[in-house]
XYZ file of C-alpha atoms in Angstrom:
635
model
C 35.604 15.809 -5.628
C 38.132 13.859 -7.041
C 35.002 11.983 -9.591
C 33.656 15.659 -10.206
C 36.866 16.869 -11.431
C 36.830 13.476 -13.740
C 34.023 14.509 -15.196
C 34.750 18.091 -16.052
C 38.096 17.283 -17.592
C 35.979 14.746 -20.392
C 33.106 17.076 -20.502
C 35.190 20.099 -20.882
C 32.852 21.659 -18.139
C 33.732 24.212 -15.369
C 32.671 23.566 -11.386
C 32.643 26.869 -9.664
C 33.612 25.227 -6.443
C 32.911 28.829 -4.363
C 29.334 28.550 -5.275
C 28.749 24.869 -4.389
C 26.895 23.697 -1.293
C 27.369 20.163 0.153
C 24.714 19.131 2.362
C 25.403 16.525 5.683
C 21.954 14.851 5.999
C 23.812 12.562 8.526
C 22.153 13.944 11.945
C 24.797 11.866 14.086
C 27.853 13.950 12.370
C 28.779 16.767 13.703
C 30.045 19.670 10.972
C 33.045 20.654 12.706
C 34.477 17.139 12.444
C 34.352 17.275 8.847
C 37.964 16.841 7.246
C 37.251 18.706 3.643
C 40.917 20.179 3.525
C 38.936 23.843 2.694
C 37.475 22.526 -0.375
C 34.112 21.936 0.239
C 31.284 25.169 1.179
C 29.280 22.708 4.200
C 25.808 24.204 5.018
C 26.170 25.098 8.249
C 23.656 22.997 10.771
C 19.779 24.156 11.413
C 20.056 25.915 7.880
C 17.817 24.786 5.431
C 18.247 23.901 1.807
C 15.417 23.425 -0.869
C 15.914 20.761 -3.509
C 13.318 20.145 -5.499
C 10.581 21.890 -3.255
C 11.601 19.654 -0.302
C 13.660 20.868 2.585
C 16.668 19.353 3.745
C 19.189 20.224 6.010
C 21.145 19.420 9.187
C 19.629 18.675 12.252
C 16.627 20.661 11.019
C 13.786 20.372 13.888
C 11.538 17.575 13.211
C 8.447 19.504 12.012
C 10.301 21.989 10.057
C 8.955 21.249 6.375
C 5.429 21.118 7.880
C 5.457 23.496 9.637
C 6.656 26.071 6.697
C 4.489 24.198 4.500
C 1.456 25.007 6.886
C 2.748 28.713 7.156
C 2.132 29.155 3.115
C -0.466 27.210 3.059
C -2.823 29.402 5.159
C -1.313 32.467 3.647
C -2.389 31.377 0.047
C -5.897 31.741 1.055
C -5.498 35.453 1.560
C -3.424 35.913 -1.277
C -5.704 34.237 -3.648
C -8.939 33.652 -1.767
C -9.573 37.374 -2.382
C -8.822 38.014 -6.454
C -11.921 39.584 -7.628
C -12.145 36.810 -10.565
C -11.925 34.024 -7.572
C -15.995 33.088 -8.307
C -15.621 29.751 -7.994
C -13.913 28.865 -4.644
C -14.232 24.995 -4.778
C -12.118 25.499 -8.220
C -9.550 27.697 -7.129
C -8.871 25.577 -4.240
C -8.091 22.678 -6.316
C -5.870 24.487 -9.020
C -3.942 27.030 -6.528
C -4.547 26.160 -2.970
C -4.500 22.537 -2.194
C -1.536 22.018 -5.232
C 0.651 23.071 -3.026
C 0.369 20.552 -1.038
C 0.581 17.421 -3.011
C 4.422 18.205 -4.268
C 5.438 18.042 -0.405
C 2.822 15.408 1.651
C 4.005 12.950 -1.333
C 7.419 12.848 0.727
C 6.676 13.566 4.206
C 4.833 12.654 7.074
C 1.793 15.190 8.113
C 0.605 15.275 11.473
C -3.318 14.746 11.870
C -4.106 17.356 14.076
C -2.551 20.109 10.732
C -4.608 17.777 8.463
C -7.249 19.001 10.625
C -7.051 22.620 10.759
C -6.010 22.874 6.675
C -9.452 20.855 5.950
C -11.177 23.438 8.103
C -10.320 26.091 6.895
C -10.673 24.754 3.158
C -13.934 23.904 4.044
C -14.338 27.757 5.361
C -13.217 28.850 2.109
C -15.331 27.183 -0.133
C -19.079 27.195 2.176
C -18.382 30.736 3.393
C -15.406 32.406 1.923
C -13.665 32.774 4.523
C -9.719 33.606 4.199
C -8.419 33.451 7.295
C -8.309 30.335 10.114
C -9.380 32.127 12.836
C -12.713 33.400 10.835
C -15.569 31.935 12.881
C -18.085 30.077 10.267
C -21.095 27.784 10.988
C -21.216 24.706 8.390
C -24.266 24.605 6.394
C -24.548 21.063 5.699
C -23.797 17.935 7.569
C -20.426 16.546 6.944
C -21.781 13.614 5.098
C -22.688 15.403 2.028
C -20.025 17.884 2.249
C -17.077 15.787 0.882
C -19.158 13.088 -1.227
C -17.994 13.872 -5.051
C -21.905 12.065 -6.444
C -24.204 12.950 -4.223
C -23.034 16.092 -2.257
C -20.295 19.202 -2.796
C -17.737 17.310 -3.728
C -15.218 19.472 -1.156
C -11.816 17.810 -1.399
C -11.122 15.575 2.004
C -7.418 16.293 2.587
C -6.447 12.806 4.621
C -8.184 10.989 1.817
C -6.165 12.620 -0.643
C -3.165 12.010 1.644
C -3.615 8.318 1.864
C -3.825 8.084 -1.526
C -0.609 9.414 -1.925
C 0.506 7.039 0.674
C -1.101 3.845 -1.046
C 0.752 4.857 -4.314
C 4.079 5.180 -2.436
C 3.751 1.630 -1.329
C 2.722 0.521 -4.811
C 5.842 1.741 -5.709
C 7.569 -0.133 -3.360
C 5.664 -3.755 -3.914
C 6.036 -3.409 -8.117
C 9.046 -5.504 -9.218
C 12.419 -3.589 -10.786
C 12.739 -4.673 -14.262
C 15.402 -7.259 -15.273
C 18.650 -5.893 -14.626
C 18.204 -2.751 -12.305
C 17.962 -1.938 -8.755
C 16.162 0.387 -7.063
C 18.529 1.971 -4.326
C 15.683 3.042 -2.111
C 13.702 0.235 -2.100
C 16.296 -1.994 -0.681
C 17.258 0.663 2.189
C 13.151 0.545 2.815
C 13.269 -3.423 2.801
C 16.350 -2.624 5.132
C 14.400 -0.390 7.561
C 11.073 -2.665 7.825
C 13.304 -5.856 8.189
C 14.908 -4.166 11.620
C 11.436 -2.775 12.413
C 10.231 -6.417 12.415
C 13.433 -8.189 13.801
C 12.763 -11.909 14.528
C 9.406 -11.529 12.696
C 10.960 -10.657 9.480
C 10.994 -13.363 6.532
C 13.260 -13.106 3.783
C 10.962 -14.733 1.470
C 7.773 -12.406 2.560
C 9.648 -9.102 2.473
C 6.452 -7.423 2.806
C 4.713 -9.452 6.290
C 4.153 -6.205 7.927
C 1.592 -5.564 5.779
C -0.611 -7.622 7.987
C 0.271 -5.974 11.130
C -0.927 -2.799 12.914
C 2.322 -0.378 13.597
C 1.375 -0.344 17.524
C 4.126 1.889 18.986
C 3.316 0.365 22.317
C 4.187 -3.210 20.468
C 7.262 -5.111 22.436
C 7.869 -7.022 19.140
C 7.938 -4.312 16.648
C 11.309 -1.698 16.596
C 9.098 0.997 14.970
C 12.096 3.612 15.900
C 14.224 1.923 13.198
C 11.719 3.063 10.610
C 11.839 6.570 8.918
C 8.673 9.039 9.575
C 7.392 8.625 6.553
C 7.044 4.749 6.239
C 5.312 4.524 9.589
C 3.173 7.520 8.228
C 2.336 4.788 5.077
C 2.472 1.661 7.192
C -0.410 3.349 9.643
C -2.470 4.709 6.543
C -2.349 1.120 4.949
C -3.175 -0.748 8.243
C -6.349 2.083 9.032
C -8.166 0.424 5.944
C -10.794 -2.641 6.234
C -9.281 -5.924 5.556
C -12.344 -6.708 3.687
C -10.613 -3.886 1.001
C -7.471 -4.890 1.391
C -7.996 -8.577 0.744
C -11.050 -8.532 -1.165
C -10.852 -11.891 -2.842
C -10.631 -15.045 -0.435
C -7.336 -16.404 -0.072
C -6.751 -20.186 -1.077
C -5.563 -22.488 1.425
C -1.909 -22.527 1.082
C -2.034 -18.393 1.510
C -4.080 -19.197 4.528
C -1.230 -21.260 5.348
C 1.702 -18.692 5.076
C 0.525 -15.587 6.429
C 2.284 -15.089 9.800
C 0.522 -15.619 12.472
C 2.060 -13.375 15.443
C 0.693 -9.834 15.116
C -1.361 -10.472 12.559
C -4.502 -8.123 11.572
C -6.563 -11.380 8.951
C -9.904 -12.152 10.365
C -9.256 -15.815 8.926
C -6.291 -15.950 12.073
C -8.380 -14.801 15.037
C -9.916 -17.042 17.272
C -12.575 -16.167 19.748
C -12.257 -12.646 21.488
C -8.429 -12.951 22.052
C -7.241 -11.415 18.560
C -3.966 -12.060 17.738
C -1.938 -14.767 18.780
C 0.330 -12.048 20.729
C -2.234 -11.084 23.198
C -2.203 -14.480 24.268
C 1.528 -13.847 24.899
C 1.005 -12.248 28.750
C 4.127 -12.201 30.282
C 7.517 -10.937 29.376
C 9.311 -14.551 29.779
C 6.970 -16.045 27.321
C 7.201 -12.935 24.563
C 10.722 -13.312 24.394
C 10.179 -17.161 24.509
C 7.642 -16.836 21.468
C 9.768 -14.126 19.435
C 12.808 -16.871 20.283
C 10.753 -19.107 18.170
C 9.829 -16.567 15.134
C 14.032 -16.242 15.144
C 13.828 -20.227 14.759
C 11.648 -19.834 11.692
C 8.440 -20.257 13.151
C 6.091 -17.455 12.037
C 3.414 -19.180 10.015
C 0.736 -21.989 10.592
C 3.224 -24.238 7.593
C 6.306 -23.719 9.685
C 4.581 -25.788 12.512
C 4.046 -28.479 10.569
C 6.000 -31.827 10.892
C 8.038 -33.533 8.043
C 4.776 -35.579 7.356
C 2.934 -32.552 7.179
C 0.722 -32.623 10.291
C 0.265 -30.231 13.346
C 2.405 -30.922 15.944
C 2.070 -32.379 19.416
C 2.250 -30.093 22.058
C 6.109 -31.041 23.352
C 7.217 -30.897 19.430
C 5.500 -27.586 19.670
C 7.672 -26.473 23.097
C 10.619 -28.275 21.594
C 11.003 -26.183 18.624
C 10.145 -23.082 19.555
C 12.292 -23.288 22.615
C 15.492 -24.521 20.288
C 18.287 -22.225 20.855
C 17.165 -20.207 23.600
C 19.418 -19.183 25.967
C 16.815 -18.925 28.557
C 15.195 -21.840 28.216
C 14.879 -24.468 30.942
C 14.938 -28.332 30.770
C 13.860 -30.822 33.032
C 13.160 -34.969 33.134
C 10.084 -35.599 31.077
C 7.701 -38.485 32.400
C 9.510 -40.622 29.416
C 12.549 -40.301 31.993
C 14.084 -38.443 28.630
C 15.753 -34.833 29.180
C 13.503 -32.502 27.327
C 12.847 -28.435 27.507
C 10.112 -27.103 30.129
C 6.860 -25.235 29.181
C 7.492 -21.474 30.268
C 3.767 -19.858 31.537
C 1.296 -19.983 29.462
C 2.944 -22.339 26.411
C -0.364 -24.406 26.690
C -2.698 -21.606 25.799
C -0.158 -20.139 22.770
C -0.289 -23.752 21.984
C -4.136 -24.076 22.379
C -4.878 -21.000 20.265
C -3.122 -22.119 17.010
C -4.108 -25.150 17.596
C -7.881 -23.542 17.552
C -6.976 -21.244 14.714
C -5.603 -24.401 12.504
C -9.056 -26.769 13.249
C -10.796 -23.518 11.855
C -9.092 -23.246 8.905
C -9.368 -26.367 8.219
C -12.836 -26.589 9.018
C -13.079 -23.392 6.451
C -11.630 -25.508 3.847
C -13.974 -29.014 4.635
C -10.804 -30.677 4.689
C -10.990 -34.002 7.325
C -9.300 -33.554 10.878
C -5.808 -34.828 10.971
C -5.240 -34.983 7.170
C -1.408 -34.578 5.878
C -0.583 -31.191 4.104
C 2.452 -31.947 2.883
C 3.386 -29.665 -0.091
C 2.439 -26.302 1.202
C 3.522 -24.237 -1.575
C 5.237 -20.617 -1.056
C 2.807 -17.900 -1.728
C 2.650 -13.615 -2.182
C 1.088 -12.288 -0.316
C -2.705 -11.857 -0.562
C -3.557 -8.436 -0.750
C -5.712 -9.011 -4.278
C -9.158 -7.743 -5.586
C -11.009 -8.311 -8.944
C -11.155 -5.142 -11.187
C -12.901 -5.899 -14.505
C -13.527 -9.573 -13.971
C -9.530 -9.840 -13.600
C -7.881 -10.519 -10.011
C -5.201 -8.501 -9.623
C -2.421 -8.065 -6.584
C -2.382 -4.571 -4.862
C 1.113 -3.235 -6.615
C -1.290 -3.208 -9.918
C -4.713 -1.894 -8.725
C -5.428 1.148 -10.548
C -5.185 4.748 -9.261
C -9.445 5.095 -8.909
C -9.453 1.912 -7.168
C -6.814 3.140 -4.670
C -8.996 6.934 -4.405
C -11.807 4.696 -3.721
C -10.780 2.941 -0.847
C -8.488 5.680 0.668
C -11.646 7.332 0.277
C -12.557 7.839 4.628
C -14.596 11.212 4.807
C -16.744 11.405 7.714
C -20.257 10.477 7.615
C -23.917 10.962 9.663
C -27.186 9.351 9.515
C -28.341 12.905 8.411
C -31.041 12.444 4.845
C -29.806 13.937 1.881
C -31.049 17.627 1.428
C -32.896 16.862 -2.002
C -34.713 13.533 -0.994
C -38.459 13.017 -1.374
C -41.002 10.459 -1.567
C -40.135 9.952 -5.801
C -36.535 10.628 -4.990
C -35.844 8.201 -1.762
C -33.542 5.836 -3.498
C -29.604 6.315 -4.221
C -29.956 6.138 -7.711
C -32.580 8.840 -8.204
C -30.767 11.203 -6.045
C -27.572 10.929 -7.589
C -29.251 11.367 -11.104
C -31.287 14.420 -9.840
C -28.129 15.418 -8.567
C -26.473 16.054 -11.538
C -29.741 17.956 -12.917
C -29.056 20.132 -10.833
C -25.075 20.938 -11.734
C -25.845 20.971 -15.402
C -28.909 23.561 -14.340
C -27.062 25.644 -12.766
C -23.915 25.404 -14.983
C -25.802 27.658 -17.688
C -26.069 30.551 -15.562
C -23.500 32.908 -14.317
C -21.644 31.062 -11.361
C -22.625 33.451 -8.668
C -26.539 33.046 -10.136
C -25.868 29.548 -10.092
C -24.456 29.406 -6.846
C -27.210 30.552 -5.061
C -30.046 28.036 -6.408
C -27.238 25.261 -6.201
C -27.367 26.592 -2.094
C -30.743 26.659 -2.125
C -31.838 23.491 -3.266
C -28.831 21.913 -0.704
C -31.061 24.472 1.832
C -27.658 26.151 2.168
C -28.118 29.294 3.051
C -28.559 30.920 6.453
C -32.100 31.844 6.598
C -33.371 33.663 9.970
C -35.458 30.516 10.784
C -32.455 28.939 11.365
C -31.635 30.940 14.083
C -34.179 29.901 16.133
C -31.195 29.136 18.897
C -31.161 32.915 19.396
C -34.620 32.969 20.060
C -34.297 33.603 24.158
C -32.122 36.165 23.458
C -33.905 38.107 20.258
C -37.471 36.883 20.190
C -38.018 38.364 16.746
C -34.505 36.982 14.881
C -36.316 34.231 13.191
C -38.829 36.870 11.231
C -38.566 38.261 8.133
C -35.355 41.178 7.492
C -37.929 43.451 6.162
C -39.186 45.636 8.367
C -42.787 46.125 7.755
C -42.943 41.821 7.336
C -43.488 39.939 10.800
C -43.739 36.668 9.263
C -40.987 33.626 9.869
C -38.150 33.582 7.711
C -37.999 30.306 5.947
C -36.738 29.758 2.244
C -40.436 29.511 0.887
C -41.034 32.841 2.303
C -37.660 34.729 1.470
C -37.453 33.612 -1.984
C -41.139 33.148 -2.765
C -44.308 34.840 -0.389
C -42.921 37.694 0.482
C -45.101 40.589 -0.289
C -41.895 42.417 -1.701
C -40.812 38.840 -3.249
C -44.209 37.315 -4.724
C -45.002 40.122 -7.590
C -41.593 39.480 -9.124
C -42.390 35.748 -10.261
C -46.148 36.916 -10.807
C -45.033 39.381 -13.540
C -42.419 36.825 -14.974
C -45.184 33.774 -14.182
C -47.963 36.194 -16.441
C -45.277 36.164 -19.769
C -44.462 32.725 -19.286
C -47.899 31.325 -19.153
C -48.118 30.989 -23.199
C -45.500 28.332 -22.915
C -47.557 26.475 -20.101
C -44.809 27.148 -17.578
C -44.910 27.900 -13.965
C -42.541 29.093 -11.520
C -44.295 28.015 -8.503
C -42.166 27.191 -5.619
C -42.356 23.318 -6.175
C -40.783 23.404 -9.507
C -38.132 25.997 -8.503
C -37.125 23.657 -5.695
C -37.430 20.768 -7.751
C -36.135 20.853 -11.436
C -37.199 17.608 -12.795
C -40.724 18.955 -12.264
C -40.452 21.808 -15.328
C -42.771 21.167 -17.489
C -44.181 23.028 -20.949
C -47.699 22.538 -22.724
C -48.159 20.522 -25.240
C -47.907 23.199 -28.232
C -44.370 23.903 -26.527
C -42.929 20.378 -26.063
C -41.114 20.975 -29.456
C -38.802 23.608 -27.367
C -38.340 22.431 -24.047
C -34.728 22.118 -24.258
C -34.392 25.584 -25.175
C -37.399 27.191 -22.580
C -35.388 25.189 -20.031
C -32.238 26.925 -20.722
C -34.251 30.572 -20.441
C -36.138 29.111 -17.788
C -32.715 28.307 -15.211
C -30.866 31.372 -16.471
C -33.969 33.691 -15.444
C -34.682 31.637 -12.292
C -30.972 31.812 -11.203
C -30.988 35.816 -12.046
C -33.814 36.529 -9.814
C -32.834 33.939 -6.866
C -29.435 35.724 -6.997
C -30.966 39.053 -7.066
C -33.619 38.350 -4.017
C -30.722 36.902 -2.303
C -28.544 40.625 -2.419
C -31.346 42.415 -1.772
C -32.803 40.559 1.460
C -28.954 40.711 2.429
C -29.269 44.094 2.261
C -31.554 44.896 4.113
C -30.583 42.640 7.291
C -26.779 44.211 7.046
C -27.055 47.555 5.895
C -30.868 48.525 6.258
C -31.820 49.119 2.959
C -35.518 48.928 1.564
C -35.880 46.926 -1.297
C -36.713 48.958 -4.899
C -40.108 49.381 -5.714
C -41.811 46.674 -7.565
C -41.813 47.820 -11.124
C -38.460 49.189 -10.900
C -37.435 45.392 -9.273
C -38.854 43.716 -12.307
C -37.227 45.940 -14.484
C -33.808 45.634 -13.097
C -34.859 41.687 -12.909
C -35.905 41.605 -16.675
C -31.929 43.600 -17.424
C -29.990 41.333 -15.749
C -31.599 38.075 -16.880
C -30.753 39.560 -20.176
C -27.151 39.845 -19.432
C -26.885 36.394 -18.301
C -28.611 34.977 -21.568
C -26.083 37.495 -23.700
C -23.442 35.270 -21.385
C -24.892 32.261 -22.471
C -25.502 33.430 -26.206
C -21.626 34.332 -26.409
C -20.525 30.565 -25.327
C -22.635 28.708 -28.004
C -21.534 28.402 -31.733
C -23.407 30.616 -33.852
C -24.713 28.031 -36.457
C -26.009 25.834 -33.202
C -29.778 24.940 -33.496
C -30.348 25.029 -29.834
C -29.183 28.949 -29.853
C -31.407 29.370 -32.432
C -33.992 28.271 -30.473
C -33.384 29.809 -27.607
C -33.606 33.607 -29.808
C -36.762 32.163 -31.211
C -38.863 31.602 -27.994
C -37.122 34.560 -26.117
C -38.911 36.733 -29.234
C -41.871 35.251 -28.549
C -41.634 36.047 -24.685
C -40.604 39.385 -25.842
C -44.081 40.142 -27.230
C -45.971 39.130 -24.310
C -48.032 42.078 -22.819
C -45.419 41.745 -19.616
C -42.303 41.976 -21.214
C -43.250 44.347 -24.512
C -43.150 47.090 -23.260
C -39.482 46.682 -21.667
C -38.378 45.062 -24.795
C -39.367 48.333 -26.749
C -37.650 50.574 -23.848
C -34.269 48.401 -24.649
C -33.972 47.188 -28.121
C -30.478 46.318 -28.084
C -30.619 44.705 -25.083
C -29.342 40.990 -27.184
C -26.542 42.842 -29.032
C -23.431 40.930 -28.312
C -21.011 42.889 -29.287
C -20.835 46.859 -27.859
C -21.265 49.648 -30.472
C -17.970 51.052 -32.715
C -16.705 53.969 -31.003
C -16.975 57.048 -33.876
């Protein structure tokens, strides 16, 4: 108080000391042992207090922020999941849903299993629209395609986002303060990991844990000294391949100074054992190892003699067993006093000893050679990013997205592959075909093909499970149909279907184009006449907006009819309403162009052209207006 009232008597500002809350964030301290003298407003314990949209408080229960963070996060999706201008889910759960998340997981520690249940029900959202967790919803596509951003939906995976955030965190804390400053919280981080890793923590490689696993069964590791969070980071970093973490080989003398212990490096395995701790079996000889690591023993260098060779086996036991307490001595066969082996010495002994030879071997350098100037290295976590190698506190955020990156994955085939379109490369391209396609229509039109050429959408033939029970489930909705349900015949044969692309197919046919049920299912296959090849671009553009209209509107209508019974309209009156509503998507698409654009003025051109077909004059005489943009002046 007393530096408070300092600075209000130079500032000249007030402190209304009645509204001011102090905060204990000292669990240990109890409040009613707090001597303010009456001056200070204490939040009382369990209450919680939000500072800048985290949650502190004292002796709040452990899951508190999650838990309330969880709470709002599930009610968003009812709040906003249901706005009437909510047509794009997969948007509105990156601007409105999932942003509330990122501000808090940046700062604490999520449990898996609520991972789990917010990327179901973000994934119910956006495939079926569904707003509440307990909503039952069948995916539609494997998992494989469902999160990848190039060739699938592109639906945000929550833990990869999360250990994202966690790989920048520990960026922060590997990049060096500038010249002058300190970073308070990186030194009571150092603090923490240093404790974690007792005897096997180095002053001069601060950051050694990075090579170990955080095993919370682990007799050497005091993960209890480390805050929820950092073990939250420290398990994130440790769940990635070393082949990302360490993508560039490390020299020799990095080989050389990477602990050797609990290490996770490939390069310091030998055989099937692993580590050099699970050689370690017995409690005597743990403590007897970790005695050495105190004596400055943790990597394959700090073996070596002055000369710069591997030691013999009683140098080995000599040095290791220096200032131990427990250790035993007896009368070597020199007659000399000297320390005794504890069990299984030899075979910690032999396994370095294996794990050095293979290094070395690695390295074609000649058994027994002197390695005398061993210099002191970083550590090794480095990869090359634009023909540059570069140490992890400096890889760039898309490299870190990429190999946080951890969605699950099947051997299922992509849903648009074919015998031209079998290779990576041409899927992704066709791919994004299909986006830009069905960008230029409306997005519910566009939604639908989009689902459709995934084979998204429930069909009856895919109900075949409920065959034993309803024998008929996988036929047609309509009633006086018998044939099974499949997307060729529910958006294409159908005898109430098949006359509404006839009619459009009859107008189109002066521009050579079809709308055959190969080329709606497969974009890159539109094609014009030659006489037409001048326009493509711009028949293309009429071509998706009218295909997207009527997909959307066959959709609705065999809804419909399988939930609320309804017949579909007769056909003329279908391919009149068909003809009205492709026109108000191309007035849509008309509005969003510039006025002096060529392609728009293409796009008029060929649409008056279609307009004096035999099919479509006589509904372009019934509606004249029907490309007026703007709505008549009100007299």
């Amino acid at each position: 108080m007393a530096i408070v009232e300092d600075f209000c008597s130079v500032s000249g500002a007030r402190l209304n000391t009645s509204k001011c809350m102090t905060l204990v964030l000292n669990n240990h301290l109890d409040i009613e042992d707090i001597d303010d003298g009456d001056l200070l407003n204490v939040v009382p314990s369990a209450k919680p207090v939000k500072y800048l949209g985290i949650l502190f408080g004292h002796r709040l229960p452990r899951d508190f922020q999650v838990q309330q963070l969880n709470d709002k996060f599930l009610a968003a999706f009812q709040t906003w999941g249901s706005r009437p201008d909510s047509t794009r889910p997969q948007g509105m759960m990156s601007t409105m849903l999932l942003s509330l998340l990122w501000h808090v997981t940046v700062a604490v520690a999520v449990p898996h299993a609520m991972v789990t249940v917010w990327q179901r029900m973000a994934n119910k959202y956006i495939l079926g629209r569904k707003t509440r967790l307990t909503d039952h919803h069948r995916p539609s596509i494997c998992r494989k395609w469902q999160f990848n951003k190039q060739l699938g939906l592109g639906i945000p995976h929550i833990a990869s986002k999360l250990r994202a955030q966690r790989l920048l965190r520990l960026q922060l804390l590997l990049q060096p303060d500038q010249p002058g400053t300190i970073t308070p919280w990186k030194s009571l981080v150092q603090r923490q990991f240093s404790r974690c890793m007792n005897k096997l923590h180095r002053p001069t490689h601060p950051f050694d844990f990075l090579l170990y696993y955080p095993n919370r069964s682990s007799k050497w590791l005091y993960l209890w000294e480390l805050h929820p969070l950092w073990h939250d980071i420290w398990q994130h970093w440790a769940s990635i391949p070393m082949t990302s973490r360490i993508a560039t080989p490390p020299s020799l003398d990095q080989i050389l100074n990477l602990p050797v212990w609990l290490t996770s490096y490939p390069g310091l395995h030998f055989g099937t054992t692993g580590t050099t701790s699970n050689v370690v079996k017995t409690a005597a000889c743990r403590r007897w190892c970790r005695n050495g690591a105190g004596n400055g023993f943790h990597s394959l260098k700090d073996f070596f003699t002055r000369q710069g060779t591997w030691p013999t086996k009683t140098a080995f036991v000599n040095r290791l067993s220096s200032n131990n307490p427990a250790a035993q001595v007896q009368l070597l066969a020199s007659g000399e006093m000297g320390f005794a082996a504890p069990e299984r010495a030899g075979t910690v002994y032999s396994h370095l000893t294996n794990i050095f030879d293979q290094i070395i071997r690695t390295f074609a350098i000649r058994a027994g050679t002197a390695l005398p100037h061993v210099a002191i290295t970083s550590h090794p976590f480095q990869t090359v990013v634009k023909d540059q190698v570069i140490p992890f506190e400096l890889w760039p955020m898309n490299f870190l997205s990429q190999i946080a990156y951890h969605a699950p994955s099947d051997g299922k085939p992509h849903p648009v592959k074919s015998p031209s379109r079998s290779e990576q490369s041409a899927i992704s391209k066709y791919v994004r075909l299909i986006r830009k396609t069905c960008r230029l229509s409306p997005p519910v039109h566009g939604d639908v093909w989009f689902r459709l050429l995934f084979k998204m959408l429930p069909v009856n033939s895919r109900l075949y499970y409920l065959q034993p029970q309803q024998p008929d489930v996988i036929c047609c909705v309509y009633g006086d149909c018998d044939a099974v349900e499949n997307y060729l015949h529910a958006f294409h044969t159908c005898h109430h279907v098949h006359p509404l692309w006839r009619f459009h197919a009859t107008a189109w046919r002066c521009f050579g184009v079809s709308f055959d049920w190969s080329t709606l299912t497969n974009i890159d296959r539109f094609q014009v006449n030659d006489r037409s090849k001048p326009l493509k671009g711009s028949l293309l553009v009429l071509w998706s907006l009218l295909c997207a209209s009527n997909l959307h509107d066959i959709w609705t209508t065999h809804n419909a009819a399988k939930f609320e019974e309804k017949s579909p309209p007769p056909p003329a009156v279908w391919q009149e309403l068909s003809f009205m509503r492709w026109h108000a998507s191309i007035r849509r698409w008309l509005r969003l162009q510039d006025t002096d654009d060529p392609r728009r003025v293409e796009v008029v051109s060929a649409l008056k052209t279609l307009h004096r077909q035999p099919s479509y004059r006589a509904l372009a005489s019934k509606y004249p207006s029907i490309l007026v943009l703007q709505p008549p002046n009100a007299t």
